[in-house]
mmCIF file of C-alpha atoms in Angstrom:
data_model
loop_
_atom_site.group_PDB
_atom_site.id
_atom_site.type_symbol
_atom_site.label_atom_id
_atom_site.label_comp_id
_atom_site.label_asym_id
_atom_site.label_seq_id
_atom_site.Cartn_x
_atom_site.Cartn_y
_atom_site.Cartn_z
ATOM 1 C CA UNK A 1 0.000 0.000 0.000
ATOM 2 C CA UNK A 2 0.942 3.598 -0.551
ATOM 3 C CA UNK A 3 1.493 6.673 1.355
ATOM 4 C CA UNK A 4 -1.116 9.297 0.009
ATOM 5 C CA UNK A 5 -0.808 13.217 0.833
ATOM 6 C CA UNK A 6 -4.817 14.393 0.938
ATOM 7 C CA UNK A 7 -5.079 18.482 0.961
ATOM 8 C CA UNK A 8 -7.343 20.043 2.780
ATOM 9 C CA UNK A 9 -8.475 17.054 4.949
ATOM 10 C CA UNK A 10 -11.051 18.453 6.941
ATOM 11 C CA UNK A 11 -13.516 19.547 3.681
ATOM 12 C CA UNK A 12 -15.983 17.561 2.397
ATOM 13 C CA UNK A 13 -14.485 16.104 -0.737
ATOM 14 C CA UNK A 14 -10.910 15.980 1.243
ATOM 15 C CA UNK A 15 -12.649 13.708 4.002
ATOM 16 C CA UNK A 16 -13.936 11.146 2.163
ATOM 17 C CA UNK A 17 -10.748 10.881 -0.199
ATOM 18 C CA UNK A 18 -8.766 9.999 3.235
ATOM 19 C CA UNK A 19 -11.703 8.113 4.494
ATOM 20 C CA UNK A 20 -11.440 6.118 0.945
ATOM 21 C CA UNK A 21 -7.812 5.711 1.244
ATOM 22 C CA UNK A 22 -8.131 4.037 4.619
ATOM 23 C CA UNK A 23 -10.267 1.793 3.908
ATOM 24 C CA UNK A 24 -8.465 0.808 0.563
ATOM 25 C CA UNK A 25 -5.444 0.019 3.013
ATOM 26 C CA UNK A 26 -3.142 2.874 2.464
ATOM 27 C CA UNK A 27 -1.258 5.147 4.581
ATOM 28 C CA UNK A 28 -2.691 8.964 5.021
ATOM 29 C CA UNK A 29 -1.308 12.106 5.085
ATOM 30 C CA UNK A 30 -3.129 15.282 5.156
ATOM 31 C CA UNK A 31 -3.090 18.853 6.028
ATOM 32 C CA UNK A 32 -5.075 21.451 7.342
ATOM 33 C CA UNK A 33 -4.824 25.176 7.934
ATOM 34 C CA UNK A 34 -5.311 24.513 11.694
ATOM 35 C CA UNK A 35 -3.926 22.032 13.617
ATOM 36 C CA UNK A 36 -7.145 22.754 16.502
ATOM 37 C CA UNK A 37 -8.947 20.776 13.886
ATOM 38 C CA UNK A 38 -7.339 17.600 13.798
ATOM 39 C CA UNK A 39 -9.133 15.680 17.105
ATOM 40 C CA UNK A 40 -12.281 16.731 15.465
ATOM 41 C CA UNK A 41 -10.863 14.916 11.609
ATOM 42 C CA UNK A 42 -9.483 11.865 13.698
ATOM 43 C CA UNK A 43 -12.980 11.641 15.177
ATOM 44 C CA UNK A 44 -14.856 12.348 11.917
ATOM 45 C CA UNK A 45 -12.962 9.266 9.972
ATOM 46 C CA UNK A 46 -13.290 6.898 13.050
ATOM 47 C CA UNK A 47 -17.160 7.433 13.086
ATOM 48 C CA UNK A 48 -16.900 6.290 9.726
ATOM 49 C CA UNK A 49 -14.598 3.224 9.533
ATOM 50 C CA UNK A 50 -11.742 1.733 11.703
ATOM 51 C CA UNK A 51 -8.336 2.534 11.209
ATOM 52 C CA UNK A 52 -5.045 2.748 13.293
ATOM 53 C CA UNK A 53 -4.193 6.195 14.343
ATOM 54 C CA UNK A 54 -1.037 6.015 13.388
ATOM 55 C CA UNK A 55 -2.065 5.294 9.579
ATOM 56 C CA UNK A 56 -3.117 9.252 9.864
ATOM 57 C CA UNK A 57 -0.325 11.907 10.007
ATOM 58 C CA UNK A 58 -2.119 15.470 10.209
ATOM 59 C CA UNK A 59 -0.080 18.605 9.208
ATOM 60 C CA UNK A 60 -0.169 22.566 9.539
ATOM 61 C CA UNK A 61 -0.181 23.847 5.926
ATOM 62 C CA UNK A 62 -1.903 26.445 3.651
ATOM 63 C CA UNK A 63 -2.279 27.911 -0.034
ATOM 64 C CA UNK A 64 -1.117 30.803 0.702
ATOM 65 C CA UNK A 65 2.150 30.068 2.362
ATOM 66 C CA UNK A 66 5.228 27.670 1.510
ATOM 67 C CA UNK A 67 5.665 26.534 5.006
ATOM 68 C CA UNK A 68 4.921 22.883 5.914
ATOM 69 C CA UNK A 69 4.652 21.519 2.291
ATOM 70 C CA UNK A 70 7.917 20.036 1.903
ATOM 71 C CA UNK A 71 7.288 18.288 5.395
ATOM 72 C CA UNK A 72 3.565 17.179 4.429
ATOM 73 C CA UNK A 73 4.599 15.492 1.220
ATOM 74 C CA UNK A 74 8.110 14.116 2.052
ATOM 75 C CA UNK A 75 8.099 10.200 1.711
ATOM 76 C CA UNK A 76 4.773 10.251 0.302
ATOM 77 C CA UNK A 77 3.773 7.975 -3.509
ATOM 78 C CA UNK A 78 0.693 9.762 -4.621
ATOM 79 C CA UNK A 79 -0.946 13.301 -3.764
ATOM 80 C CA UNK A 80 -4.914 14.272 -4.066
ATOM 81 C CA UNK A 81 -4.678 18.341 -3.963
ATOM 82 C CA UNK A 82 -8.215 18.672 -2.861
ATOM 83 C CA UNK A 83 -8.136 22.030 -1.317
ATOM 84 C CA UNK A 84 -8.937 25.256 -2.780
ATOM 85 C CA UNK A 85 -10.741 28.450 -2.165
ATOM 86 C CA UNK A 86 -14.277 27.778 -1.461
ATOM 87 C CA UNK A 87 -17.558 29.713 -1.207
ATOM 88 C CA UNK A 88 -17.168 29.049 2.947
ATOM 89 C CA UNK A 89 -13.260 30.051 3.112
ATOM 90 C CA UNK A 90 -13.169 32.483 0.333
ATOM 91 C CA UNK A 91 -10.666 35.459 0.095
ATOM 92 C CA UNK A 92 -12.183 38.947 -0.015
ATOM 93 C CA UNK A 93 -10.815 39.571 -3.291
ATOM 94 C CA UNK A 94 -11.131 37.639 -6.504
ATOM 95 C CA UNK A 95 -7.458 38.453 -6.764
ATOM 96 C CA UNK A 96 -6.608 36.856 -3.883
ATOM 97 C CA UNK A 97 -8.784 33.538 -4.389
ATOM 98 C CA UNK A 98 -7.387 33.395 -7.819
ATOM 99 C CA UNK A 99 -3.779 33.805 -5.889
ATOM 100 C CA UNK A 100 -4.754 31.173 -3.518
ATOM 101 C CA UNK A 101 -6.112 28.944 -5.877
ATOM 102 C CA UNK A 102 -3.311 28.803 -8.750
ATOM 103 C CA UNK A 103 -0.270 29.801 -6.367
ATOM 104 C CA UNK A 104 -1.448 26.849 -3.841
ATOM 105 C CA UNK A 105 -1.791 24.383 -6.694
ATOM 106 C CA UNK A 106 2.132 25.353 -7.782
ATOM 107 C CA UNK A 107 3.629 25.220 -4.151
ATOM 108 C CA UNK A 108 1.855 21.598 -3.683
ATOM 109 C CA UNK A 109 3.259 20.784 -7.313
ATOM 110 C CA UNK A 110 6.591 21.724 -6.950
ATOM 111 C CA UNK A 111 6.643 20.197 -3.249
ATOM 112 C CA UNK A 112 5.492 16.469 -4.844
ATOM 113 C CA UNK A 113 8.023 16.967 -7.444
ATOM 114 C CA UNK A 114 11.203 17.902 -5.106
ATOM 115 C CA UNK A 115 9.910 14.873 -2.990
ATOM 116 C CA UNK A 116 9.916 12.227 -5.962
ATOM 117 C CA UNK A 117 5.984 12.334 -5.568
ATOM 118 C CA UNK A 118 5.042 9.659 -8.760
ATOM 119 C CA UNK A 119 1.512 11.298 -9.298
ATOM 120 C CA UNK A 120 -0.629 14.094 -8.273
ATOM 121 C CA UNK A 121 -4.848 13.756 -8.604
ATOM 122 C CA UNK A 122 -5.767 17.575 -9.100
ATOM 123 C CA UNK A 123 -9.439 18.003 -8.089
ATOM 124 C CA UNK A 124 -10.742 20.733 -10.408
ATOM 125 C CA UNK A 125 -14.478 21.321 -11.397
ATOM 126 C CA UNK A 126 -17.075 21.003 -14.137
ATOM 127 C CA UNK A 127 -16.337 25.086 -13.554
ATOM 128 C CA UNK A 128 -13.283 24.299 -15.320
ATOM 129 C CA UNK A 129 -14.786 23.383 -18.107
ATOM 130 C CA UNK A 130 -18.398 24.491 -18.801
ATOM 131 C CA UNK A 131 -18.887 28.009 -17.706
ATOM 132 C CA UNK A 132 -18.252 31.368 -19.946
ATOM 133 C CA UNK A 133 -19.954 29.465 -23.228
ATOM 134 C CA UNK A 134 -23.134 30.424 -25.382
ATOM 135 C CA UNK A 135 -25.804 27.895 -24.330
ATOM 136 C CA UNK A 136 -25.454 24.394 -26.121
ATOM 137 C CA UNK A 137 -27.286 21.140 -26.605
ATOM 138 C CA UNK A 138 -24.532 18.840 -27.056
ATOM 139 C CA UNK A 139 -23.006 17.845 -23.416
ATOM 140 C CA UNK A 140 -19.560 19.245 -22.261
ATOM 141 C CA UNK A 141 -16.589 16.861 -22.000
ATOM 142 C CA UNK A 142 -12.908 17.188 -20.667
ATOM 143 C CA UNK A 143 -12.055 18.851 -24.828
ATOM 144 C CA UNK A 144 -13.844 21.902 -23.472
ATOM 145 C CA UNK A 145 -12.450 25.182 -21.202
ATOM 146 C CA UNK A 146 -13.747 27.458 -19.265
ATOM 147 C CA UNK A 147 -13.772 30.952 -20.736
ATOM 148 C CA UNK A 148 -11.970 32.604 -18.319
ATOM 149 C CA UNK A 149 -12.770 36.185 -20.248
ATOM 150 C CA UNK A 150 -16.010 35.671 -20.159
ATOM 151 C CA UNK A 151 -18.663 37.122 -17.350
ATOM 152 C CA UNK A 152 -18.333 34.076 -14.600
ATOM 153 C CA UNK A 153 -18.378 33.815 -11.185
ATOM 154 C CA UNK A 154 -14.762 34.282 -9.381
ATOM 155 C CA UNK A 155 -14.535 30.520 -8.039
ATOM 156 C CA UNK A 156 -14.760 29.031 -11.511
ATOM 157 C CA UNK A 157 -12.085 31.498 -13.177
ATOM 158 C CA UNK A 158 -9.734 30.129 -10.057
ATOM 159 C CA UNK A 159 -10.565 26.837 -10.327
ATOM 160 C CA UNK A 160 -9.901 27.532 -14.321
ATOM 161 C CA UNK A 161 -6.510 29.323 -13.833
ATOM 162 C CA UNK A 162 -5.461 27.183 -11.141
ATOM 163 C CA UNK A 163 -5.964 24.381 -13.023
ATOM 164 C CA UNK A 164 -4.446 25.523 -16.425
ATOM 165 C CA UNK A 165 -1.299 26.627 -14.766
ATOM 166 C CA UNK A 166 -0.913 22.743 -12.814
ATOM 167 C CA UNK A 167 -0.955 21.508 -16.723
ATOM 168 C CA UNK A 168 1.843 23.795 -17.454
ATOM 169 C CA UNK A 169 4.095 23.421 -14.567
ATOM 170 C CA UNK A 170 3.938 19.808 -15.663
ATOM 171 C CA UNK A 171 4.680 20.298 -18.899
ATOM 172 C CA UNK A 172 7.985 22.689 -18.918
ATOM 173 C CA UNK A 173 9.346 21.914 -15.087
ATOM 174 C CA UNK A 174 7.441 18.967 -13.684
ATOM 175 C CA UNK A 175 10.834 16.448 -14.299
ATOM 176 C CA UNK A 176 8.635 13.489 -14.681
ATOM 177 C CA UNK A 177 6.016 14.641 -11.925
ATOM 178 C CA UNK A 178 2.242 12.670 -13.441
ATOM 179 C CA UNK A 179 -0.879 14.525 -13.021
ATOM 180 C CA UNK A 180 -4.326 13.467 -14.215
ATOM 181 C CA UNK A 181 -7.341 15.895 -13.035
ATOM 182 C CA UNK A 182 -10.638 15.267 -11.940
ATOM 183 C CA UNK A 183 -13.339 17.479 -12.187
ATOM 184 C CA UNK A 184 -16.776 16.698 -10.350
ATOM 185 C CA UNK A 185 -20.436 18.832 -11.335
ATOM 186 C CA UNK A 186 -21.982 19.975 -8.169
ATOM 187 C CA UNK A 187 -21.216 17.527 -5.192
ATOM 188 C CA UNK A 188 -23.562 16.147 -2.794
ATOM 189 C CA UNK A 189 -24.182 13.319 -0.986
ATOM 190 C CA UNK A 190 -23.817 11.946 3.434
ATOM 191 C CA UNK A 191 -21.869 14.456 5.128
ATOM 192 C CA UNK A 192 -19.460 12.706 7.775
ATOM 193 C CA UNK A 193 -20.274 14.435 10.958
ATOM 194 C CA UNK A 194 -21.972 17.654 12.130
ATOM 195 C CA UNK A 195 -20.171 19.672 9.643
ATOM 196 C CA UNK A 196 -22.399 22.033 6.723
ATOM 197 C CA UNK A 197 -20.132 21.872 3.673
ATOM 198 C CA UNK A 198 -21.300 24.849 1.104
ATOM 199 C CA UNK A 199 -21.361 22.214 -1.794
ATOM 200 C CA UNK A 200 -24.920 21.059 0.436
ATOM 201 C CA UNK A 201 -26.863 24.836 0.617
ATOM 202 C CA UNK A 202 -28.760 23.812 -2.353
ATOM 203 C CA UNK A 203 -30.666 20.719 -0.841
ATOM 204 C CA UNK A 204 -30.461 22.137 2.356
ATOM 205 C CA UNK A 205 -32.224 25.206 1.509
ATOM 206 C CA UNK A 206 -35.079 22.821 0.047
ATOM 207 C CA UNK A 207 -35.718 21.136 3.261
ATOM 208 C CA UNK A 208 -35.904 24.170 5.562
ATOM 209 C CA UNK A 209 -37.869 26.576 3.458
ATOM 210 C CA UNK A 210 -35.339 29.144 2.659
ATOM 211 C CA UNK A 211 -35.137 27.868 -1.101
ATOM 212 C CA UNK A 212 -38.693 29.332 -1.937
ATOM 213 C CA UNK A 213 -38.880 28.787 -5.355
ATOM 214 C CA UNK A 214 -35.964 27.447 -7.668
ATOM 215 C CA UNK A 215 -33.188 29.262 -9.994
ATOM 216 C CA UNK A 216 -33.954 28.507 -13.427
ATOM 217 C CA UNK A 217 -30.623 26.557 -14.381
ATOM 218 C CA UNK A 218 -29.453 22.631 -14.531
ATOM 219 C CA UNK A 219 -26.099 21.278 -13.814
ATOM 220 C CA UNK A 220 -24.475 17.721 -13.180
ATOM 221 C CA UNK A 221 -24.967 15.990 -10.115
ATOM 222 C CA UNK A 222 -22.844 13.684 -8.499
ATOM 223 C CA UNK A 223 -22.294 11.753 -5.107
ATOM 224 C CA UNK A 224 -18.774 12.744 -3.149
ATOM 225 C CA UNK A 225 -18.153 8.881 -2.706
ATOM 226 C CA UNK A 226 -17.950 8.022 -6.621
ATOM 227 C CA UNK A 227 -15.947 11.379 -6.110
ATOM 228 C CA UNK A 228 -13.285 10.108 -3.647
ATOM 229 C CA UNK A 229 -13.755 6.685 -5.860
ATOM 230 C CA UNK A 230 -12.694 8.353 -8.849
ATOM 231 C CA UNK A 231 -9.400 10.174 -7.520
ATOM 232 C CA UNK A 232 -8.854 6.531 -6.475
ATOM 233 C CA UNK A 233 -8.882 5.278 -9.546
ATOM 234 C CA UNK A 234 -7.184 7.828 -11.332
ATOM 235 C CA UNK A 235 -3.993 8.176 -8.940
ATOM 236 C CA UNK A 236 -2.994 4.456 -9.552
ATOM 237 C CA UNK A 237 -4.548 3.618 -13.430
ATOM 238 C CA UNK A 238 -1.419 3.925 -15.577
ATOM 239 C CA UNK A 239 -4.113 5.521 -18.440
ATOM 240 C CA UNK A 240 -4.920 8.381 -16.184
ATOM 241 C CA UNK A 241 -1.818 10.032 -16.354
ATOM 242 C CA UNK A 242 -1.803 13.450 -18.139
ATOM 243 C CA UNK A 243 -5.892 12.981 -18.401
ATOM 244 C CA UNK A 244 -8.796 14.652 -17.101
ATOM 245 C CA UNK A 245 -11.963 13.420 -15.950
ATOM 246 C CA UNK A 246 -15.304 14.428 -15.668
ATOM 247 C CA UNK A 247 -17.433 13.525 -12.327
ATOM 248 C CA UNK A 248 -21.427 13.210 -13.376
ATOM 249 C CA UNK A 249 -23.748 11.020 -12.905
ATOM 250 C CA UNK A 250 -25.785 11.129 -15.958
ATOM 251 C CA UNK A 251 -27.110 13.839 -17.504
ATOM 252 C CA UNK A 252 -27.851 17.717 -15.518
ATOM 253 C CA UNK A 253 -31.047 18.136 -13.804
ATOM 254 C CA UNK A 254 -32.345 21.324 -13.247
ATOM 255 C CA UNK A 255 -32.921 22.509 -9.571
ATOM 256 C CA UNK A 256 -36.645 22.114 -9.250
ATOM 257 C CA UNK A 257 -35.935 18.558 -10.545
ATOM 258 C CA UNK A 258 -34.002 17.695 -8.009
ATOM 259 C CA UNK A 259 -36.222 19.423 -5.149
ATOM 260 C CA UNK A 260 -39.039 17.060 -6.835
ATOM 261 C CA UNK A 261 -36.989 14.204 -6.005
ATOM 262 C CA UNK A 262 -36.582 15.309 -2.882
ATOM 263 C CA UNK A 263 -40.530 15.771 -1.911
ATOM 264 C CA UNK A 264 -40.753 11.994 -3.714
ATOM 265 C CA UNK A 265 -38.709 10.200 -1.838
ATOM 266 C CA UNK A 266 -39.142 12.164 1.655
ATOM 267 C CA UNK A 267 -42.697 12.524 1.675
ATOM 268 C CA UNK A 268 -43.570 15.051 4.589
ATOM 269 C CA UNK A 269 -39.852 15.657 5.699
ATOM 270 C CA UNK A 270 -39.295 17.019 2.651
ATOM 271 C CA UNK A 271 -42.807 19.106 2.810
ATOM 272 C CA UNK A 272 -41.125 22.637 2.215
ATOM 273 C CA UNK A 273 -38.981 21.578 -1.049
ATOM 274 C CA UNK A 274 -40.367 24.023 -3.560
ATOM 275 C CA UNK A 275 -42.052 22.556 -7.040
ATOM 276 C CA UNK A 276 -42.220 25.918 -9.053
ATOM 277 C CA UNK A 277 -39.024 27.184 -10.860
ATOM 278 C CA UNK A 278 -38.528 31.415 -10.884
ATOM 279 C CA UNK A 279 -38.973 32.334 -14.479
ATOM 280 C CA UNK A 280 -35.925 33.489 -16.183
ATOM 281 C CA UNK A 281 -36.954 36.867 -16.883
ATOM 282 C CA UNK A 282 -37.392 37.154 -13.276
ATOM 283 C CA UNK A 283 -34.442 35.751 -11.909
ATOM 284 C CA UNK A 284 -32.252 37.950 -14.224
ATOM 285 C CA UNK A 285 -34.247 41.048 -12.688
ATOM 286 C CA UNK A 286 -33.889 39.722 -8.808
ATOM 287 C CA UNK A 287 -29.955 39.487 -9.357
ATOM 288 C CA UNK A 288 -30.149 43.463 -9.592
ATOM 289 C CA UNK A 289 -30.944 43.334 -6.023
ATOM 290 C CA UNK A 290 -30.523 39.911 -4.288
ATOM 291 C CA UNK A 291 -26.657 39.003 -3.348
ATOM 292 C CA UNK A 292 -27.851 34.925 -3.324
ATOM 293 C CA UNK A 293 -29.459 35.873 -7.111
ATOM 294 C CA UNK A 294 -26.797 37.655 -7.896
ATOM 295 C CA UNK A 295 -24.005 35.094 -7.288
ATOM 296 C CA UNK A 296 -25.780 33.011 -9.795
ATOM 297 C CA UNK A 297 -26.313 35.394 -12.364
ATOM 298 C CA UNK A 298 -23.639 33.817 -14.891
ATOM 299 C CA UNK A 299 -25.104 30.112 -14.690
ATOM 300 C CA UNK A 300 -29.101 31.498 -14.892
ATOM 301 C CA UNK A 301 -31.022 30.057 -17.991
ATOM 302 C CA UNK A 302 -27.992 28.072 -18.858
ATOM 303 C CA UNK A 303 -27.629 23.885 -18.764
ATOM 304 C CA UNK A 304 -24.528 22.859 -17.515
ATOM 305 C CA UNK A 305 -24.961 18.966 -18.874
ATOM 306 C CA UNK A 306 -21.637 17.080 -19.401
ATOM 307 C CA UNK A 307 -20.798 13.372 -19.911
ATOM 308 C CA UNK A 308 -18.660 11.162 -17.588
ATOM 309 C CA UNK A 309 -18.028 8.086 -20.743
ATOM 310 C CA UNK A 310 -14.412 9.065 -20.077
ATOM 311 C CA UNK A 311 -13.438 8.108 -16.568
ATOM 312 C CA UNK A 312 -17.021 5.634 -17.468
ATOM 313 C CA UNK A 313 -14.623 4.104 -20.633
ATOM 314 C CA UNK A 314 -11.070 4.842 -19.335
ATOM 315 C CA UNK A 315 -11.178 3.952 -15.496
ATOM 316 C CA UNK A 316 -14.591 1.728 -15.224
ATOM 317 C CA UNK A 317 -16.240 4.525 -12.829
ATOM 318 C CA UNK A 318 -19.603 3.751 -12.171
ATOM 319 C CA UNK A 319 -21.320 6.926 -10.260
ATOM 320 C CA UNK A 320 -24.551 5.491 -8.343
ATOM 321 C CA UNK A 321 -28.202 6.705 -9.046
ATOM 322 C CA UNK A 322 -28.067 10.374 -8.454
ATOM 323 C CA UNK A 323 -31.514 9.647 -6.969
ATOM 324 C CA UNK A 324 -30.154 7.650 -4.405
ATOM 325 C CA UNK A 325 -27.404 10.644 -3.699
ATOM 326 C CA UNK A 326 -30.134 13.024 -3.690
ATOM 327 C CA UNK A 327 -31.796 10.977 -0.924
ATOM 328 C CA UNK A 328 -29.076 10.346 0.740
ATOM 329 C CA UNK A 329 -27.990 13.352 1.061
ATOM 330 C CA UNK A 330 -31.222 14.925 2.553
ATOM 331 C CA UNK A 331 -31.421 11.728 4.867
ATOM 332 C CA UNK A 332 -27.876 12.811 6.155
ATOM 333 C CA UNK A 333 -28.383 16.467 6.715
ATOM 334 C CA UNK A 334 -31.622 15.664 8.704
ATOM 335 C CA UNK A 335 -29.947 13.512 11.106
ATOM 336 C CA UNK A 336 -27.086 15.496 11.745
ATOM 337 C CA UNK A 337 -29.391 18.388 12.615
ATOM 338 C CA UNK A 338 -28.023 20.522 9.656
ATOM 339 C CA UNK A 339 -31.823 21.386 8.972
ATOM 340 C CA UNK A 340 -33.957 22.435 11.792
ATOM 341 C CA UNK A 341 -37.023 19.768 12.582
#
């Protein structure tokens, strides 16, 4: 088994990488920003499966600094750089989540490569890929960009930059460094503990009310274990190297599709899920005024549908029902209290 540096540990995608490592057998590394957080991790991945603590090594590090990422990633066989700027922990400035974004992705790049890392697994996004383009019919697949000029939201032109300057570092100074990148539509599925990742507002908004009605857009869903299952799979297949993958399972659903799910397969829990969808006319004229509105602006009246056959073809990912996830995910949030009764 392996020694595996996971970034950014104690976020939801990070925690059920290292959770998936364990269990696979393999030695974990991973860092956080505060080392105050680490009983609470330790706790988090022993709720969740049995491991000895000393397979876990936890360690101080962040984006925006160079200290501890030598020490992190010394000794280690593979890297997932999971953590990035998020909608929770982001800068003030698009500047500086851009900064943190693409300068973090270099510092943990050129770390792995001074430490005779064999591969990094860059998580990414579908905002990578499918934002900043004239609205389309035919799905989006790893071929396609973000438009980085266009008018998008500040966490996909990071996730865009950051991403497009890990594929150059490679290229002119990586010295043999492999990196394959994996980029997941919008994330949901059980949350570990007590935590409220960001990635979770939509479905949690559904089930307490405060998601009246529903922003007229669609987008790829997809559950964060086939997530941590597909960084898996992609930072030991010899055909992932220099490769990115798209995270969906199946085609996008629009919002009010998936709050119908919800009210289907919750019955009365899910009571306050809305069924209407704002008209876009409407929405466009609410984003004048309202900052949650507003922060969606770029994605309203647009379908963000992409196609996993890659990592489906290349890796043999299977993503489960996105029913199930969507099911799962409310069931989750509800018993961890992260929607009132």
């Amino acid at each position: 088994m392996s020694n595996v540096l996971v970034t950014g540990g104690t976020g939801f995608i990070g925690s059920w990488c290292a959770l998936a490592l364990l269990e696979a057998g393999h030695d974990v590394r991973t860092t956080v920003r505060d080392l105050k957080r680490e009983p609470e991790l330790r706790a988090l991945l022993h709720g969740a499966t049995e491991f000895e603590d000393a397979r876990l090594t936890v360690f101080r590090a962040d984006l925006n600094s160079d200290e501890g990422w030598a020490q992190a990633v010394a000794g280690c066989d593979f890297v997932l750089h999971v953590a990035s700027p998020t909608l929770r922990h982001s800068p003030e400035s698009e500047e500086a989540m851009i900064s943190a974004a693409r300068d973090g992705v270099l510092r943990v790049l050129q770390a792995s490569r001074d430490a005779g890392v064999k591969r990094v697994v860059l998580t990414s996004a579908l905002g990578a890929v499918a934002y900043g383009h004239p609205r389309r019919s035919e799905p989006f697949t790893e071929e396609d960009w973000t438009n980085v000029d266009a008018d998008i939201a500040p966490y996909q032109r990071s996730k865009t930059l950051a991403e497009r300057a890990a594929w150059e570092f490679v290229r002119t100074g990586g010295d043999g460094l492999e990196l394959a990148a994996v980029h997941p539509a919008a994330v949901i599925g059980p949350v570990l503990g007590p935590d409220d990742p960001p990635s979770l507002r939509t479905i949690r908004g559904m089930l307490d009310g405060r998601l009246p009605a529903c922003p007229p857009f669609g987008t790829g869903w997809v559950d964060v274990r086939d997530v941590a299952d597909l960084h898996l799979r992609a930072m030991t297949d010899p055909a992932a190297n220099g490769e990115r993958f798209l995270a969906t399972a199946g085609p996008s659903l629009r919002i009010v599709e998936v709050s119908r799910i919800l009210r289907a397969r919750l019955g009365d829990r899910a009571a306050k899920a809305p069924t209407k969808e704002i008209p876009l006319a409407v929405a466009r004229a609410l984003a004048m005024v309202n900052p949650v509105m507003r922060s969606l602006r770029p994605q309203l009246g647009h379908d963000f549908n992409a196609t996993s056959a890659k990592a489906e073809r290349v890796l043999g990912w299977r993503p489960r029902p996105i029913g199930d996830s969507i099911a799962e995910t409310a069931e989750s949030l509800l018993a961890h209290h992260a929607v009132p009764a």
